[in-house]
Tab-separated table of C-alpha atoms in Angstrom:
chain	number	residue	atom	x	y	z
A	1	MET	CA	-33.894	5.878	19.323
A	2	SER	CA	-32.704	9.477	18.957
A	3	ALA	CA	-29.062	10.521	19.238
A	4	SER	CA	-26.777	13.218	17.907
A	5	LEU	CA	-23.294	13.367	16.489
A	6	HIS	CA	-21.010	14.631	19.251
A	7	SER	CA	-17.603	14.544	17.533
A	8	LEU	CA	-15.679	13.315	14.502
A	9	HIS	CA	-12.119	12.002	14.374
A	10	ILE	CA	-9.778	10.905	11.610
A	11	TYR	CA	-6.443	9.089	11.820
A	12	PRO	CA	-4.718	9.692	8.469
A	13	VAL	CA	-1.798	7.331	9.206
A	14	LYS	CA	-2.767	4.063	10.814
A	15	SER	CA	-1.786	4.021	14.518
A	16	LEU	CA	-0.469	7.589	14.620
A	17	GLY	CA	-2.263	10.466	16.361
A	18	GLY	CA	-5.732	11.597	15.365
A	19	ILE	CA	-7.299	14.832	14.167
A	20	ASP	CA	-10.534	16.132	15.687
A	21	VAL	CA	-12.728	17.673	12.989
A	22	HIS	CA	-16.065	19.490	13.150
A	23	GLN	CA	-17.071	18.312	9.694
A	24	SER	CA	-15.959	15.519	7.394
A	25	VAL	CA	-17.009	14.023	4.086
A	26	LEU	CA	-18.172	10.427	4.266
A	27	THR	CA	-16.861	8.100	1.562
A	28	ALA	CA	-17.704	4.470	0.868
A	29	GLU	CA	-14.421	3.578	2.641
A	30	GLY	CA	-14.960	5.753	5.745
A	31	LEU	CA	-14.293	9.393	6.570
A	32	ARG	CA	-12.154	11.290	4.070
A	33	HIS	CA	-8.408	10.939	4.790
A	34	ASP	CA	-8.988	8.343	7.531
A	35	ARG	CA	-6.342	5.592	7.635
A	36	ARG	CA	-5.228	6.189	4.063
A	37	TRP	CA	-1.572	5.695	5.006
A	38	VAL	CA	0.199	2.897	6.854
A	39	ILE	CA	3.719	2.392	8.174
A	40	THR	CA	5.221	-0.975	7.312
A	41	ASP	CA	8.487	-2.790	7.759
A	42	GLU	CA	10.634	-3.352	4.688
A	43	LYS	CA	8.694	-6.527	3.852
A	44	GLY	CA	5.366	-4.698	3.864
A	45	ASP	CA	4.051	-5.965	7.221
A	46	PHE	CA	2.134	-3.249	9.060
A	47	ILE	CA	3.440	-1.649	12.259
A	48	THR	CA	1.202	-0.231	14.995
A	49	GLN	CA	1.310	1.004	18.575
A	50	ARG	CA	0.916	-2.605	19.689
A	51	GLY	CA	4.618	-3.038	19.004
A	52	CYS	CA	5.762	0.600	18.957
A	53	ALA	CA	3.878	2.789	21.448
A	54	ARG	CA	5.766	5.980	20.554
A	55	MET	CA	3.850	6.076	17.267
A	56	ALA	CA	1.086	7.739	19.316
A	57	THR	CA	3.275	10.833	19.751
A	58	LEU	CA	3.494	11.610	16.025
A	59	VAL	CA	0.842	14.264	15.386
A	60	PRO	CA	-0.751	14.540	11.946
A	61	ALA	CA	-2.295	17.536	10.213
A	62	ILE	CA	-3.705	18.041	6.731
A	63	ASP	CA	-3.621	21.240	4.709
A	64	GLU	CA	-4.774	21.866	1.152
A	65	TYR	CA	-1.790	20.116	-0.378
A	66	HIS	CA	-0.071	17.989	2.275
A	67	LEU	CA	-0.279	15.412	4.981
A	68	ILE	CA	1.997	16.821	7.698
A	69	LEU	CA	3.538	14.762	10.504
A	70	GLN	CA	5.047	16.478	13.544
A	71	SER	CA	7.378	14.750	16.001
A	72	PRO	CA	7.518	15.687	19.716
A	73	ASP	CA	10.616	17.846	19.044
A	74	ARG	CA	8.596	19.752	16.399
A	75	ARG	CA	10.327	18.361	13.339
A	76	HIS	CA	7.956	18.039	10.375
A	77	LEU	CA	7.491	15.689	7.470
A	78	TYR	CA	5.436	16.916	4.494
A	79	ILE	CA	3.747	14.346	2.250
A	80	PRO	CA	1.969	15.651	-0.878
A	81	LEU	CA	-1.699	14.690	-1.033
A	82	ALA	CA	-1.231	14.019	-4.741
A	83	PRO	CA	-0.429	10.291	-5.040
A	84	PRO	CA	3.161	9.294	-5.844
A	85	GLN	CA	4.184	7.930	-9.202
A	86	ALA	CA	4.840	4.444	-7.903
A	87	SER	CA	3.667	0.937	-8.609
A	88	PRO	CA	1.616	-0.672	-5.824
A	89	SER	CA	3.612	-2.896	-3.489
A	90	ARG	CA	2.779	-5.402	-0.782
A	91	VAL	CA	1.033	-4.465	2.469
A	92	ARG	CA	0.018	-7.094	5.003
A	93	ILE	CA	-2.492	-6.278	7.790
A	94	PHE	CA	-3.444	-9.093	10.200
A	95	GLY	CA	-2.699	-11.694	7.561
A	96	ASN	CA	-4.719	-9.809	4.941
A	97	GLU	CA	-2.755	-9.043	1.792
A	98	CYS	CA	-3.434	-5.713	0.083
A	99	ARG	CA	-1.494	-3.100	-1.859
A	100	GLY	CA	-0.062	0.351	-1.149
A	101	LEU	CA	1.813	3.133	-2.944
A	102	ASP	CA	5.223	3.801	-1.406
A	103	GLU	CA	5.766	7.463	-0.453
A	104	GLY	CA	9.481	7.318	-1.189
A	105	ASP	CA	12.826	7.395	0.586
A	106	GLU	CA	12.571	10.829	2.248
A	107	ALA	CA	9.465	9.779	4.191
A	108	ALA	CA	10.991	6.378	4.931
A	109	HIS	CA	14.215	7.884	6.313
A	110	TRP	CA	12.364	10.458	8.464
A	111	LEU	CA	10.076	7.845	10.001
A	112	SER	CA	12.841	5.261	10.368
A	113	ALA	CA	14.953	7.736	12.337
A	114	PHE	CA	12.064	8.563	14.672
A	115	LEU	CA	10.889	4.980	15.190
A	116	GLU	CA	14.461	3.632	15.364
A	117	ARG	CA	13.774	0.849	12.874
A	118	PRO	CA	13.675	0.621	9.070
A	119	VAL	CA	10.157	1.394	7.848
A	120	ARG	CA	8.263	2.528	4.761
A	121	LEU	CA	5.191	4.766	4.442
A	122	LYS	CA	2.502	3.612	2.022
A	123	ARG	CA	-0.889	4.942	0.982
A	124	VAL	CA	-4.089	3.360	-0.293
A	125	PRO	CA	-4.078	3.139	-4.114
A	126	ARG	CA	-6.925	4.649	-6.112
A	127	ASP	CA	-8.084	1.209	-7.235
A	128	ASN	CA	-8.215	-0.109	-3.678
A	129	GLN	CA	-9.687	-3.616	-3.532
A	130	ARG	CA	-9.305	-4.367	0.174
A	131	ARG	CA	-12.650	-5.899	1.007
A	132	VAL	CA	-14.353	-5.841	4.411
A	133	SER	CA	-14.989	-9.308	5.816
A	134	PRO	CA	-17.342	-11.196	3.446
A	135	GLU	CA	-17.895	-13.673	6.278
A	136	ARG	CA	-19.558	-10.910	8.297
A	137	LEU	CA	-21.219	-8.872	5.556
A	138	GLY	CA	-22.527	-11.689	3.383
A	139	ASP	CA	-23.633	-10.377	-0.022
A	140	HIS	CA	-22.940	-6.739	0.829
A	141	VAL	CA	-19.601	-5.633	-0.638
A	142	ALA	CA	-17.686	-2.924	1.228
A	143	HIS	CA	-14.069	-1.816	1.095
A	144	THR	CA	-11.748	-0.155	3.583
A	145	GLY	CA	-8.352	1.485	3.539
A	146	PHE	CA	-5.779	0.509	6.160
A	147	ALA	CA	-8.155	0.271	9.143
A	148	ASP	CA	-7.888	-3.004	11.062
A	149	GLY	CA	-10.948	-4.435	9.356
A	150	TYR	CA	-13.852	-1.993	9.017
A	151	PRO	CA	-14.027	1.546	7.584
A	152	LEU	CA	-15.745	3.180	10.593
A	153	LEU	CA	-15.765	2.879	14.357
A	154	VAL	CA	-18.739	4.333	16.248
A	155	ALA	CA	-18.557	4.995	19.998
A	156	SER	CA	-20.929	6.530	22.536
A	157	LEU	CA	-20.309	9.139	25.236
A	158	SER	CA	-22.659	7.356	27.641
A	159	SER	CA	-20.786	4.074	27.162
A	160	LEU	CA	-17.519	5.811	28.055
A	161	ALA	CA	-19.183	7.312	31.128
A	162	ALA	CA	-20.366	3.839	32.212
A	163	LEU	CA	-16.851	2.441	31.783
A	164	ASN	CA	-15.343	5.334	33.745
A	165	GLU	CA	-17.842	4.775	36.564
A	166	ARG	CA	-16.679	1.152	36.782
A	167	LEU	CA	-13.034	2.238	36.741
A	168	ALA	CA	-13.730	4.724	39.530
A	169	THR	CA	-15.035	1.951	41.808
A	170	GLN	CA	-11.549	0.432	41.531
A	171	GLY	CA	-9.819	3.705	42.304
A	172	LEU	CA	-8.661	4.041	38.697
A	173	PRO	CA	-8.591	7.303	36.721
A	174	ALA	CA	-11.188	8.155	34.090
A	175	LEU	CA	-10.166	7.693	30.466
A	176	PRO	CA	-10.697	10.068	27.535
A	177	MET	CA	-12.443	8.868	24.389
A	178	SER	CA	-9.119	9.150	22.533
A	179	ARG	CA	-8.045	5.830	24.072
A	180	PHE	CA	-10.541	4.090	21.785
A	181	ARG	CA	-9.728	5.967	18.560
A	182	PRO	CA	-13.304	6.215	17.206
A	183	ASN	CA	-14.353	7.993	14.027
A	184	ILE	CA	-17.869	8.924	15.094
A	185	VAL	CA	-18.873	9.663	18.694
A	186	ILE	CA	-22.581	9.885	19.455
A	187	GLU	CA	-24.431	11.264	22.455
A	188	GLY	CA	-27.966	10.943	23.783
A	189	ALA	CA	-28.307	7.148	23.711
A	190	PRO	CA	-28.221	4.927	26.819
A	191	PRO	CA	-24.911	3.246	27.723
A	192	PHE	CA	-23.983	0.480	25.287
A	193	ALA	CA	-27.247	0.845	23.333
A	194	GLU	CA	-25.143	0.790	20.168
A	195	HIS	CA	-24.526	-2.935	20.643
A	196	GLY	CA	-28.244	-3.679	20.428
A	197	MET	CA	-28.819	-1.663	17.249
A	198	THR	CA	-28.028	-2.401	13.619
A	199	ARG	CA	-28.376	1.037	11.993
A	200	LEU	CA	-27.181	4.568	12.662
A	201	GLU	CA	-29.134	6.883	10.399
A	202	GLY	CA	-29.488	10.528	9.463
A	203	GLU	CA	-30.792	12.427	6.476
A	204	ASN	CA	-29.582	10.471	3.403
A	205	LEU	CA	-27.286	8.509	5.721
A	206	SER	CA	-27.304	4.882	6.826
A	207	LEU	CA	-24.461	3.078	8.581
A	208	TRP	CA	-24.655	-0.615	9.376
A	209	LEU	CA	-23.460	-1.275	12.924
A	210	CYS	CA	-22.224	-4.703	11.998
A	211	LYS	CA	-19.798	-5.919	14.682
A	212	PRO	CA	-18.866	-5.019	18.266
A	213	CYS	CA	-15.231	-3.912	18.382
A	214	GLU	CA	-13.048	-6.175	20.491
A	215	ARG	CA	-10.273	-4.046	21.909
A	216	CYS	CA	-6.516	-4.585	22.039
A	217	ARG	CA	-3.608	-3.251	24.104
A	218	ILE	CA	-3.611	0.080	22.239
A	219	THR	CA	-6.396	1.128	24.623
A	220	THR	CA	-3.853	0.905	27.472
A	221	ILE	CA	-1.592	3.508	25.805
A	222	ASN	CA	-1.893	7.211	26.616
A	223	GLN	CA	-2.469	8.723	23.174
A	224	CYS	CA	-0.601	11.919	24.063
A	225	SER	CA	2.526	10.520	25.705
A	226	GLY	CA	2.772	6.952	24.429
A	227	ASP	CA	3.021	5.741	28.054
A	228	ILE	CA	1.049	2.990	29.792
A	229	ALA	CA	-0.262	4.397	33.082
A	230	VAL	CA	-2.180	1.353	34.388
A	231	PRO	CA	-1.044	-1.916	32.789
A	232	GLY	CA	-3.926	-3.964	31.438
A	233	GLU	CA	-6.568	-1.250	31.815
A	234	PRO	CA	-9.184	-0.666	30.541
A	235	LEU	CA	-9.097	-4.165	29.041
A	236	LYS	CA	-9.454	-5.947	32.388
A	237	THR	CA	-12.454	-3.853	33.359
A	238	LEU	CA	-14.137	-4.219	29.962
A	239	MET	CA	-13.699	-7.991	30.171
A	240	ALA	CA	-15.592	-7.995	33.486
A	241	MET	CA	-18.556	-6.046	32.054
A	242	ASP	CA	-21.411	-7.836	30.335
A	243	HIS	CA	-22.616	-5.276	27.792
A	244	VAL	CA	-21.701	-7.668	24.962
A	245	SER	CA	-20.059	-10.786	26.347
A	246	ALA	CA	-18.326	-11.173	29.690
A	247	GLY	CA	-14.760	-12.355	29.389
A	248	ARG	CA	-13.928	-10.302	26.284
A	249	ALA	CA	-13.124	-6.596	26.011
A	250	PHE	CA	-15.587	-4.765	23.744
A	251	PHE	CA	-16.038	-1.047	23.222
A	252	GLY	CA	-17.661	0.623	20.204
A	253	GLU	CA	-19.226	-0.746	17.040
A	254	ASN	CA	-17.569	-1.364	13.700
A	255	ALA	CA	-19.646	0.023	10.840
A	256	VAL	CA	-19.869	0.127	7.060
A	257	VAL	CA	-21.578	2.668	4.809
A	258	MET	CA	-24.916	1.602	3.361
A	259	GLN	CA	-25.997	5.069	2.198
A	260	GLY	CA	-24.358	8.490	2.280
A	261	ASP	CA	-21.217	8.299	0.122
A	262	GLY	CA	-20.193	11.931	-0.503
A	263	GLN	CA	-22.326	13.402	2.272
A	264	SER	CA	-20.935	15.829	4.832
A	265	LEU	CA	-21.153	14.799	8.475
A	266	TYR	CA	-20.989	17.486	11.150
A	267	THR	CA	-21.118	17.791	14.926
A	268	LYS	CA	-24.616	18.187	16.476
A	269	MET	CA	-26.108	16.399	13.454
A	270	ALA	CA	-29.368	14.654	14.423
A	271	LEU	CA	-29.202	10.873	14.220
A	272	ARG	CA	-31.356	7.890	15.049
A	273	MET	CA	-30.479	4.345	15.963
A	274	ARG	CA	-32.577	1.296	15.248
């Protein structure tokens, strides 16, 4: 089945705003710079929009030397892309223990003041060993940074259109793709075809579409304002649809890299699904 790459998105700091890019380098752990940082409490437990919706309003950017975070009042935090001279410390994501390099007190104080709670900013170490679910992947070994569980999330424009059509029948507003925070958005395939396929391929590229993504309350949060416009939506509507399994809210496919480490991905790139 033919498709094309419509858009690419990275989220350098887990659960903060995203960056739309026209081109990105694929690594074995996902798109370059995607979810390489995480905000934790002082014990190392991760913090996301699930418990702090205003995280959505922190806007990231990346230049040649820095990760840059901008608050709504246009204050900026600059984090060098060069890794800090720090020993790895504890990070805990959904019960999964991994390690991160602490970005220091200046970053911690800036973020703590904005989020109104004591936090630390940590990045993925160079010797990252956080493994993607062996229970799902079997003998295939893949690693990810600070994503929930998988290094890539693939979504489809036609699937979003089908969801928005269902929302419209209830008098509810259409949602942008940003609600679902995908990395790769495809176009040209039928609605929800991604759930019946196992591979997304291009020249020297193969991604394993290995698990439908069950969605959480972050999809109810406006990714520009941090507000919840319609409580429970789109989760309630997704749970009533049967594109994967009625009664559970699925949108998009989790994926791992089978081939293509180091390759550039770009919008309008020809793809095929099988």
